[in-house]
mmCIF file of C-alpha atoms and ligand atoms in Angstrom:
data_model
loop_
_atom_site.group_PDB
_atom_site.id
_atom_site.type_symbol
_atom_site.label_atom_id
_atom_site.label_comp_id
_atom_site.label_asym_id
_atom_site.label_seq_id
_atom_site.Cartn_x
_atom_site.Cartn_y
_atom_site.Cartn_z
ATOM 1 C CA MET C 217 -13.089 -2.052 -82.710
ATOM 2 C CA THR C 218 -13.531 -5.190 -85.061
ATOM 3 C CA LYS C 219 -11.001 -8.402 -83.552
ATOM 4 C CA LYS C 220 -9.220 -10.157 -85.828
ATOM 5 C CA VAL C 221 -8.115 -12.873 -86.444
ATOM 6 C CA VAL C 222 -5.345 -14.897 -87.804
ATOM 7 C CA VAL C 223 -6.746 -18.187 -90.045
ATOM 8 C CA THR C 224 -3.032 -20.243 -91.021
ATOM 9 C CA ARG C 225 -4.030 -22.613 -93.502
ATOM 10 C CA GLN C 226 -7.114 -22.090 -95.736
ATOM 11 C CA ILE C 227 -10.020 -23.263 -94.284
ATOM 12 C CA LYS C 228 -14.141 -23.147 -96.848
ATOM 13 C CA ASP C 229 -16.053 -20.165 -97.018
ATOM 14 C CA GLU C 230 -18.513 -22.570 -94.733
ATOM 15 C CA HIS C 231 -16.421 -22.110 -91.874
ATOM 16 C CA LEU C 232 -14.870 -18.566 -92.887
ATOM 17 C CA ASN C 233 -17.852 -16.716 -93.604
ATOM 18 C CA GLN C 234 -18.402 -16.869 -89.934
ATOM 19 C CA LEU C 235 -15.731 -15.792 -88.889
ATOM 20 C CA LYS C 236 -15.563 -12.635 -91.043
ATOM 21 C CA GLU C 237 -19.444 -12.306 -90.255
ATOM 22 C CA LYS C 238 -18.113 -11.011 -87.237
ATOM 23 C CA PHE C 239 -14.179 -10.496 -87.177
ATOM 24 C CA GLU C 240 -11.352 -8.870 -89.380
ATOM 25 C CA VAL C 241 -9.637 -12.101 -90.852
ATOM 26 C CA PHE C 242 -6.554 -13.162 -92.040
ATOM 27 C CA MET C 243 -5.925 -16.171 -93.760
ATOM 28 C CA TRP C 244 -2.884 -17.633 -95.488
ATOM 29 C CA ASP C 245 -4.427 -18.281 -99.008
ATOM 30 C CA SER C 246 -3.273 -22.350 -99.021
ATOM 31 C CA ALA C 247 -4.475 -25.374 -98.261
ATOM 32 C CA GLY C 248 -1.101 -27.617 -98.345
ATOM 33 C CA GLU C 249 1.280 -24.792 -97.174
ATOM 34 C CA PRO C 250 1.703 -23.760 -94.481
ATOM 35 C CA LEU C 251 1.915 -19.585 -92.953
ATOM 36 C CA PRO C 252 6.325 -18.866 -93.915
ATOM 37 C CA ARG C 253 6.755 -18.085 -89.585
ATOM 38 C CA GLU C 254 7.773 -14.190 -90.287
ATOM 39 C CA GLN C 255 4.222 -13.026 -92.138
ATOM 40 C CA PHE C 256 2.860 -15.324 -88.927
ATOM 41 C CA LEU C 257 4.826 -13.243 -86.261
ATOM 42 C CA GLU C 258 3.850 -9.862 -88.048
ATOM 43 C CA GLU C 259 -0.055 -11.601 -88.669
ATOM 44 C CA ILE C 260 -0.694 -12.413 -85.494
ATOM 45 C CA LYS C 261 0.877 -8.648 -83.704
ATOM 46 C CA ASP C 262 -2.801 -7.484 -83.551
ATOM 47 C CA ALA C 263 -4.544 -10.236 -83.807
ATOM 48 C CA ASP C 264 -7.262 -11.398 -81.290
ATOM 49 C CA ALA C 265 -7.110 -14.785 -82.267
ATOM 50 C CA ALA C 266 -5.574 -17.448 -83.688
ATOM 51 C CA LEU C 267 -6.560 -20.822 -85.723
ATOM 52 C CA THR C 268 -3.241 -22.647 -86.161
ATOM 53 C CA MET C 269 -2.314 -26.422 -87.302
ATOM 54 C CA LEU C 270 0.471 -27.855 -85.826
ATOM 55 C CA SER C 271 3.208 -26.415 -88.126
ATOM 56 C CA GLU C 272 2.955 -23.535 -85.853
ATOM 57 C CA THR C 273 4.616 -23.083 -83.108
ATOM 58 C CA VAL C 274 2.563 -21.062 -80.734
ATOM 59 C CA ASP C 275 6.087 -19.965 -77.741
ATOM 60 C CA ALA C 276 6.517 -17.430 -75.863
ATOM 61 C CA GLU C 277 7.952 -15.422 -79.220
ATOM 62 C CA MET C 278 4.679 -15.606 -80.827
ATOM 63 C CA PHE C 279 3.182 -14.368 -77.234
ATOM 64 C CA GLU C 280 5.635 -11.131 -76.583
ATOM 65 C CA THR C 281 4.443 -10.640 -80.291
ATOM 66 C CA ALA C 282 0.746 -10.804 -80.401
ATOM 67 C CA LYS C 283 -0.730 -8.536 -77.347
ATOM 68 C CA ASN C 284 -3.708 -8.684 -77.786
ATOM 69 C CA LEU C 285 -4.055 -12.685 -78.297
ATOM 70 C CA LYS C 286 -7.217 -14.346 -76.220
ATOM 71 C CA VAL C 287 -7.321 -17.445 -77.873
ATOM 72 C CA VAL C 288 -5.497 -20.204 -80.053
ATOM 73 C CA ALA C 289 -8.367 -22.569 -81.406
ATOM 74 C CA ASN C 290 -5.574 -25.011 -82.518
ATOM 75 C CA LEU C 291 -6.623 -27.980 -85.002
ATOM 76 C CA ALA C 292 -5.907 -30.876 -83.469
ATOM 77 C CA VAL C 293 -6.153 -33.166 -80.253
ATOM 78 C CA GLY C 294 -2.518 -32.724 -79.887
ATOM 79 C CA TYR C 295 -0.977 -28.955 -78.470
ATOM 80 C CA ASP C 296 2.623 -30.380 -77.990
ATOM 81 C CA ASN C 297 3.210 -27.522 -80.595
ATOM 82 C CA ILE C 298 2.559 -25.304 -77.904
ATOM 83 C CA ASP C 299 3.813 -23.298 -74.998
ATOM 84 C CA LEU C 300 1.023 -24.520 -72.218
ATOM 85 C CA GLU C 301 2.498 -21.757 -69.843
ATOM 86 C CA THR C 302 3.613 -18.317 -71.405
ATOM 87 C CA ALA C 303 -0.096 -18.874 -72.594
ATOM 88 C CA LYS C 304 -1.630 -19.436 -69.430
ATOM 89 C CA GLU C 305 0.673 -16.503 -68.677
ATOM 90 C CA ASN C 306 -0.259 -14.428 -70.764
ATOM 91 C CA ASP C 307 -4.080 -14.860 -70.318
ATOM 92 C CA VAL C 308 -5.082 -16.546 -73.845
ATOM 93 C CA THR C 309 -7.076 -19.398 -73.869
ATOM 94 C CA ILE C 310 -5.819 -22.254 -75.638
ATOM 95 C CA THR C 311 -8.256 -25.416 -77.570
ATOM 96 C CA ASN C 312 -7.610 -28.197 -79.240
ATOM 97 C CA THR C 313 -10.363 -30.315 -80.948
ATOM 98 C CA PRO C 314 -10.905 -33.520 -78.995
ATOM 99 C CA GLU C 315 -13.403 -35.470 -79.114
ATOM 100 C CA VAL C 316 -14.188 -35.242 -82.926
ATOM 101 C CA LEU C 317 -11.863 -36.838 -84.107
ATOM 102 C CA THR C 318 -11.128 -40.345 -82.222
ATOM 103 C CA GLU C 319 -13.481 -42.181 -84.242
ATOM 104 C CA THR C 320 -11.599 -41.053 -87.232
ATOM 105 C CA THR C 321 -7.782 -41.783 -85.977
ATOM 106 C CA ALA C 322 -9.141 -45.239 -84.971
ATOM 107 C CA GLU C 323 -10.272 -46.032 -87.899
ATOM 108 C CA LEU C 324 -6.870 -45.295 -88.850
ATOM 109 C CA ALA C 325 -4.991 -47.027 -86.177
ATOM 110 C CA PHE C 326 -6.753 -50.274 -87.236
ATOM 111 C CA THR C 327 -6.187 -50.084 -90.995
ATOM 112 C CA LEU C 328 -2.301 -49.491 -89.951
ATOM 113 C CA MET C 329 -2.869 -52.594 -87.957
ATOM 114 C CA LEU C 330 -4.680 -54.869 -90.569
ATOM 115 C CA THR C 331 -1.664 -52.746 -93.834
ATOM 116 C CA SER C 332 1.110 -53.808 -91.237
ATOM 117 C CA ALA C 333 -0.314 -57.540 -90.513
ATOM 118 C CA ARG C 334 -0.489 -58.652 -93.893
ATOM 119 C CA ARG C 335 1.500 -56.562 -95.286
ATOM 120 C CA VAL C 336 -1.298 -54.667 -98.447
ATOM 121 C CA ILE C 337 1.607 -51.892 -98.584
ATOM 122 C CA LYS C 338 3.932 -54.114 -99.732
ATOM 123 C CA ALA C 339 1.954 -56.486 -101.872
ATOM 124 C CA ASN C 340 0.941 -53.218 -103.251
ATOM 125 C CA ARG C 341 3.914 -52.121 -104.775
ATOM 126 C CA GLU C 342 5.280 -55.724 -105.821
ATOM 127 C CA LEU C 343 3.208 -55.921 -107.865
ATOM 128 C CA GLU C 344 2.767 -51.768 -109.608
ATOM 129 C CA ALA C 345 5.588 -52.618 -109.831
ATOM 130 C CA GLY C 346 5.530 -55.723 -112.148
ATOM 131 C CA ASP C 347 7.235 -57.946 -110.054
ATOM 132 C CA TRP C 348 4.143 -60.406 -109.432
ATOM 133 C CA THR C 349 5.503 -64.185 -110.743
ATOM 134 C CA GLY C 350 1.815 -66.037 -109.215
ATOM 135 C CA TRP C 351 0.217 -67.843 -106.143
ATOM 136 C CA SER C 352 3.046 -69.566 -104.565
ATOM 137 C CA PRO C 353 1.701 -70.727 -101.070
ATOM 138 C CA TYR C 354 3.695 -68.496 -98.140
ATOM 139 C CA HIS C 355 4.067 -64.903 -100.934
ATOM 140 C CA MET C 356 3.219 -62.752 -98.981
ATOM 141 C CA ALA C 357 1.753 -64.589 -95.563
ATOM 142 C CA GLY C 358 1.830 -61.514 -92.733
ATOM 143 C CA THR C 359 0.483 -62.177 -89.272
ATOM 144 C CA ASP C 360 -2.965 -62.496 -88.565
ATOM 145 C CA VAL C 361 -4.576 -60.268 -85.895
ATOM 146 C CA PHE C 362 -7.208 -61.920 -84.696
ATOM 147 C CA GLY C 363 -6.796 -64.498 -81.313
ATOM 148 C CA LYS C 364 -3.582 -61.834 -80.711
ATOM 149 C CA THR C 365 -2.076 -60.075 -77.540
ATOM 150 C CA ILE C 366 -2.467 -55.833 -78.744
ATOM 151 C CA GLY C 367 -1.374 -53.830 -75.823
ATOM 152 C CA VAL C 368 -2.489 -50.342 -76.228
ATOM 153 C CA PHE C 369 0.115 -47.196 -74.767
ATOM 154 C CA GLY C 370 -2.635 -44.175 -73.825
ATOM 155 C CA MET C 371 -6.155 -45.961 -73.479
ATOM 156 C CA GLY C 372 -7.707 -42.577 -74.012
ATOM 157 C CA SER C 373 -10.269 -41.986 -75.791
ATOM 158 C CA ILE C 374 -9.251 -43.191 -79.423
ATOM 159 C CA GLY C 375 -7.457 -45.920 -77.438
ATOM 160 C CA ALA C 376 -10.704 -47.105 -76.708
ATOM 161 C CA ALA C 377 -12.119 -46.690 -79.027
ATOM 162 C CA PHE C 378 -9.277 -48.522 -81.111
ATOM 163 C CA ALA C 379 -10.129 -51.688 -78.755
ATOM 164 C CA ARG C 380 -13.478 -51.512 -79.413
ATOM 165 C CA ARG C 381 -13.031 -52.239 -82.668
ATOM 166 C CA LEU C 382 -11.312 -55.514 -81.723
ATOM 167 C CA LYS C 383 -14.460 -57.486 -80.145
ATOM 168 C CA GLY C 384 -15.233 -59.597 -84.040
ATOM 169 C CA PHE C 385 -11.313 -60.289 -83.320
ATOM 170 C CA ASP C 386 -11.044 -62.069 -80.482
ATOM 171 C CA CYS C 387 -7.623 -60.362 -78.806
ATOM 172 C CA LYS C 388 -7.103 -60.001 -75.653
ATOM 173 C CA ILE C 389 -6.861 -56.256 -74.487
ATOM 174 C CA ILE C 390 -3.964 -54.687 -72.023
ATOM 175 C CA TYR C 391 -2.865 -51.452 -71.770
ATOM 176 C CA HIS C 392 -0.957 -48.539 -69.942
ATOM 177 C CA ASN C 393 -1.937 -45.743 -68.580
ATOM 178 C CA ARG C 394 -0.551 -43.771 -65.434
ATOM 179 C CA SER C 395 -3.979 -45.059 -63.895
ATOM 180 C CA GLU C 396 -6.576 -46.823 -64.540
ATOM 181 C CA SER C 397 -8.483 -46.524 -67.975
ATOM 182 C CA LYS C 398 -12.242 -45.119 -66.939
ATOM 183 C CA TYR C 399 -12.740 -47.204 -70.616
ATOM 184 C CA ALA C 400 -11.204 -50.454 -69.933
ATOM 185 C CA ALA C 401 -13.920 -52.194 -67.589
ATOM 186 C CA ASP C 402 -16.070 -51.638 -70.673
ATOM 187 C CA LEU C 403 -12.916 -53.902 -73.044
ATOM 188 C CA ASN C 404 -12.354 -56.407 -69.897
ATOM 189 C CA ALA C 405 -8.853 -54.588 -70.950
ATOM 190 C CA GLU C 406 -5.665 -55.221 -68.228
ATOM 191 C CA LEU C 407 -3.687 -52.638 -67.150
ATOM 192 C CA VAL C 408 -0.508 -53.344 -66.815
ATOM 193 C CA SER C 409 2.635 -51.189 -66.579
ATOM 194 C CA PHE C 410 4.899 -50.932 -69.529
ATOM 195 C CA ASP C 411 7.916 -53.591 -69.683
ATOM 196 C CA GLU C 412 4.534 -55.975 -69.611
ATOM 197 C CA LEU C 413 3.074 -53.970 -72.307
ATOM 198 C CA LEU C 414 6.120 -54.414 -73.764
ATOM 199 C CA GLU C 415 6.471 -57.927 -73.512
ATOM 200 C CA GLN C 416 2.848 -59.636 -74.017
ATOM 201 C CA SER C 417 2.040 -58.010 -76.707
ATOM 202 C CA ASP C 418 1.521 -58.854 -80.881
ATOM 203 C CA PHE C 419 0.816 -55.488 -81.440
ATOM 204 C CA VAL C 420 1.432 -52.413 -79.654
ATOM 205 C CA LEU C 421 -0.042 -49.518 -80.268
ATOM 206 C CA CYS C 422 1.517 -45.877 -78.926
ATOM 207 C CA ALA C 423 -2.189 -43.307 -78.578
ATOM 208 C CA ALA C 424 -0.404 -41.217 -75.393
ATOM 209 C CA PRO C 425 -0.517 -37.207 -75.561
ATOM 210 C CA LEU C 426 3.452 -36.532 -75.589
ATOM 211 C CA THR C 427 4.852 -34.893 -72.632
ATOM 212 C CA ASP C 428 7.758 -34.580 -71.102
ATOM 213 C CA GLU C 429 7.169 -37.951 -68.899
ATOM 214 C CA THR C 430 6.097 -40.017 -72.864
ATOM 215 C CA LYS C 431 9.203 -38.532 -74.729
ATOM 216 C CA TYR C 432 11.401 -40.717 -76.612
ATOM 217 C CA LYS C 433 9.512 -43.655 -74.244
ATOM 218 C CA PHE C 434 10.119 -45.842 -77.641
ATOM 219 C CA ASP C 435 13.637 -46.978 -77.264
ATOM 220 C CA LYS C 436 15.832 -49.235 -77.475
ATOM 221 C CA SER C 437 16.018 -50.758 -74.456
ATOM 222 C CA ALA C 438 11.608 -51.232 -75.427
ATOM 223 C CA PHE C 439 12.269 -52.187 -78.296
ATOM 224 C CA GLY C 440 14.507 -54.864 -76.960
ATOM 225 C CA LYS C 441 11.884 -55.921 -74.509
ATOM 226 C CA MET C 442 9.499 -56.745 -77.312
ATOM 227 C CA LYS C 443 8.496 -59.731 -79.152
ATOM 228 C CA SER C 444 10.632 -60.358 -82.176
ATOM 229 C CA GLU C 445 7.088 -61.300 -83.940
ATOM 230 C CA ALA C 446 5.945 -57.827 -82.435
ATOM 231 C CA HIS C 447 4.528 -54.745 -85.138
ATOM 232 C CA PHE C 448 5.416 -51.510 -83.229
ATOM 233 C CA ILE C 449 2.010 -48.982 -84.599
ATOM 234 C CA ASN C 450 2.008 -45.839 -83.688
ATOM 235 C CA ILE C 451 -0.602 -43.047 -84.203
ATOM 236 C CA GLY C 452 0.852 -40.574 -81.410
ATOM 237 C CA ARG C 453 3.087 -38.073 -81.758
ATOM 238 C CA GLY C 454 7.070 -39.312 -83.785
ATOM 239 C CA ALA C 455 8.827 -38.348 -80.393
ATOM 240 C CA HIS C 456 7.376 -40.742 -78.261
ATOM 241 C CA VAL C 457 9.870 -42.338 -80.565
ATOM 242 C CA VAL C 458 13.694 -42.720 -81.233
ATOM 243 C CA GLU C 459 13.932 -43.663 -84.317
ATOM 244 C CA ALA C 460 17.484 -44.756 -84.300
ATOM 245 C CA ASP C 461 16.503 -46.866 -82.202
ATOM 246 C CA LEU C 462 13.193 -47.775 -83.955
ATOM 247 C CA LYS C 463 15.276 -48.630 -87.676
ATOM 248 C CA GLU C 464 17.877 -51.137 -86.229
ATOM 249 C CA ALA C 465 14.989 -52.613 -84.488
ATOM 250 C CA VAL C 466 13.105 -53.300 -87.832
ATOM 251 C CA GLU C 467 16.457 -54.074 -89.540
ATOM 252 C CA THR C 468 17.745 -56.537 -86.803
ATOM 253 C CA GLY C 469 14.541 -58.048 -86.587
ATOM 254 C CA GLU C 470 14.300 -57.476 -83.142
ATOM 255 C CA ILE C 471 10.899 -56.316 -83.352
ATOM 256 C CA ALA C 472 9.367 -57.770 -87.124
ATOM 257 C CA ALA C 473 7.613 -54.590 -88.468
ATOM 258 C CA ALA C 474 6.155 -50.877 -87.776
ATOM 259 C CA ALA C 475 3.572 -48.684 -88.986
ATOM 260 C CA LEU C 476 3.761 -45.375 -88.533
ATOM 261 C CA ASP C 477 0.812 -42.734 -89.043
ATOM 262 C CA VAL C 478 3.944 -39.246 -87.218
ATOM 263 C CA PHE C 479 7.486 -38.662 -87.340
ATOM 264 C CA ASP C 480 9.965 -36.241 -85.672
ATOM 265 C CA GLY C 481 9.942 -33.418 -88.149
ATOM 266 C CA GLU C 482 7.090 -33.427 -90.212
ATOM 267 C CA PRO C 483 7.377 -33.196 -92.608
ATOM 268 C CA ILE C 484 9.772 -36.073 -94.026
ATOM 269 C CA SER C 485 12.147 -36.399 -96.759
ATOM 270 C CA LYS C 486 12.622 -39.417 -99.150
ATOM 271 C CA ASP C 487 15.678 -39.197 -97.729
ATOM 272 C CA HIS C 488 14.814 -39.809 -94.456
ATOM 273 C CA PRO C 489 16.524 -43.519 -92.877
ATOM 274 C CA PHE C 490 12.767 -45.152 -93.119
ATOM 275 C CA ILE C 491 12.374 -44.555 -96.483
ATOM 276 C CA GLY C 492 12.484 -48.214 -98.253
ATOM 277 C CA MET C 493 12.356 -50.048 -95.494
ATOM 278 C CA ASP C 494 11.353 -54.241 -95.236
ATOM 279 C CA ASN C 495 8.141 -53.557 -93.060
ATOM 280 C CA MET C 496 7.637 -50.359 -92.099
ATOM 281 C CA THR C 497 4.477 -49.277 -93.357
ATOM 282 C CA LEU C 498 4.913 -45.045 -93.805
ATOM 283 C CA LEU C 499 1.855 -42.900 -93.798
ATOM 284 C CA PRO C 500 1.723 -39.143 -94.113
ATOM 285 C CA HIS C 501 0.079 -38.032 -90.729
ATOM 286 C CA ILE C 502 -3.518 -39.080 -91.547
ATOM 287 C CA GLY C 503 -5.082 -40.007 -88.724
ATOM 288 C CA SER C 504 -7.941 -37.328 -88.225
ATOM 289 C CA ALA C 505 -7.899 -37.365 -91.847
ATOM 290 C CA SER C 506 -11.919 -38.076 -93.134
ATOM 291 C CA VAL C 507 -13.323 -35.411 -95.030
ATOM 292 C CA ALA C 508 -16.312 -34.922 -92.209
ATOM 293 C CA THR C 509 -14.011 -35.256 -88.918
ATOM 294 C CA ARG C 510 -12.351 -32.769 -90.645
ATOM 295 C CA ASP C 511 -15.054 -29.959 -90.916
ATOM 296 C CA ASN C 512 -15.974 -30.417 -87.922
ATOM 297 C CA MET C 513 -13.079 -29.599 -86.129
ATOM 298 C CA VAL C 514 -12.555 -26.250 -88.236
ATOM 299 C CA GLN C 515 -15.859 -25.782 -86.999
ATOM 300 C CA LEU C 516 -14.945 -26.640 -83.692
ATOM 301 C CA CYS C 517 -12.449 -24.106 -83.593
ATOM 302 C CA VAL C 518 -14.203 -21.406 -85.227
ATOM 303 C CA ASP C 519 -16.943 -22.047 -81.653
ATOM 304 C CA ASN C 520 -13.941 -21.867 -79.876
ATOM 305 C CA ILE C 521 -12.626 -18.795 -81.431
ATOM 306 C CA MET C 522 -16.210 -17.201 -80.820
ATOM 307 C CA ASN C 523 -17.193 -17.890 -77.876
ATOM 308 C CA VAL C 524 -13.704 -16.519 -76.300
ATOM 309 C CA LEU C 525 -14.231 -13.574 -78.458
ATOM 310 C CA GLU C 526 -17.800 -12.714 -77.043
ATOM 311 C CA GLY C 527 -17.443 -13.649 -73.939
ATOM 312 C CA LYS C 528 -18.384 -16.538 -73.436
ATOM 313 C CA ALA C 529 -16.597 -20.353 -72.515
ATOM 314 C CA PRO C 530 -14.858 -21.951 -74.201
ATOM 315 C CA LEU C 531 -16.086 -24.990 -75.938
ATOM 316 C CA THR C 532 -12.870 -27.323 -75.767
ATOM 317 C CA GLN C 533 -10.216 -25.536 -73.741
ATOM 318 C CA VAL C 534 -6.708 -26.783 -72.629
ATOM 319 C CA LYS C 535 -5.770 -26.777 -69.110
HETATM 320 C C1 LIG O 738 -3.247 -34.697 -85.390
HETATM 321 O O1 LIG O 738 -2.039 -35.887 -84.728
HETATM 322 C C2 LIG O 738 -3.956 -34.470 -84.150
HETATM 323 O O2 LIG O 738 -3.715 -34.379 -82.596
HETATM 324 O O3 LIG O 738 -4.924 -34.170 -83.909
HETATM 325 C C1 LIG O 739 -5.293 -39.604 -77.111
HETATM 326 O O1 LIG O 739 -5.273 -40.665 -76.116
HETATM 327 C C2 LIG O 739 -6.781 -39.037 -76.447
HETATM 328 O O2 LIG O 739 -6.855 -39.989 -75.795
HETATM 329 O O3 LIG O 739 -7.262 -39.092 -77.136
#
């Protein structure tokens, strides 16, 4: 019997056709809108594989429904949308897309840092609103990055690719991980405690995976330990942060600014408390969004599905 693959967002023909050559494929025909949950559960019932996004909750209810499922290929490096334990109990292989998105995501982190430091979005808004009254000495004056102390929470491959980009900036690099990072020596980066990271950094980057240990790690107490000049940058997950505490920290000047690519509950609407706040740079989760990298991520998902359905080892299994 032909095996069935469920693809939960529209992908390009060049990728889709590789699957279609060998399998029956259901593809949700929208690139923008997520596949409705009910339809996902319906289509997954007789599926052997699924190519999923962060927007799908791959949980016990889904595994219960999907009796034939062998592999879920998640189009992301993060997999906090997937219940790994239940996947294991059901003998379903989970794969993600590490490495192929590392440099692209690091570049977005760097973009957020510079944008926040130099108030780029606020300055652009002023200009476009017709409110630019002319040059003046401290107009839109921000802060420098060069020579500063940069703290990386989660010195994995993305954190390291970000830190590597600081080489021309003459920065001091410190980081916090559970243990020594294999990237640290090359970067001349110093392992410090979480509190030291908060106390010493001028820019704090959260690039860690979301786990029980890192969830809501950035709370009132954490922001309270940061310098009042510090900027907080998040490319990890929204749930690393207690958003009400971050709002208060920026509002009261406990920290200088925040630059975020991720939110606790996405997408956010224009009613979100962060919208319209001074000193907040907000992006709609575009960390790995270059065309070339998204192509590579989709191809990796396709390869993982092919491999598992053809009895070979997956390329990037989450264990
Ligand atoms: C995106 O956030 C990812 O985990 O790849
Ligand atoms: C993210 O933190 C990674 O290690 O790739």
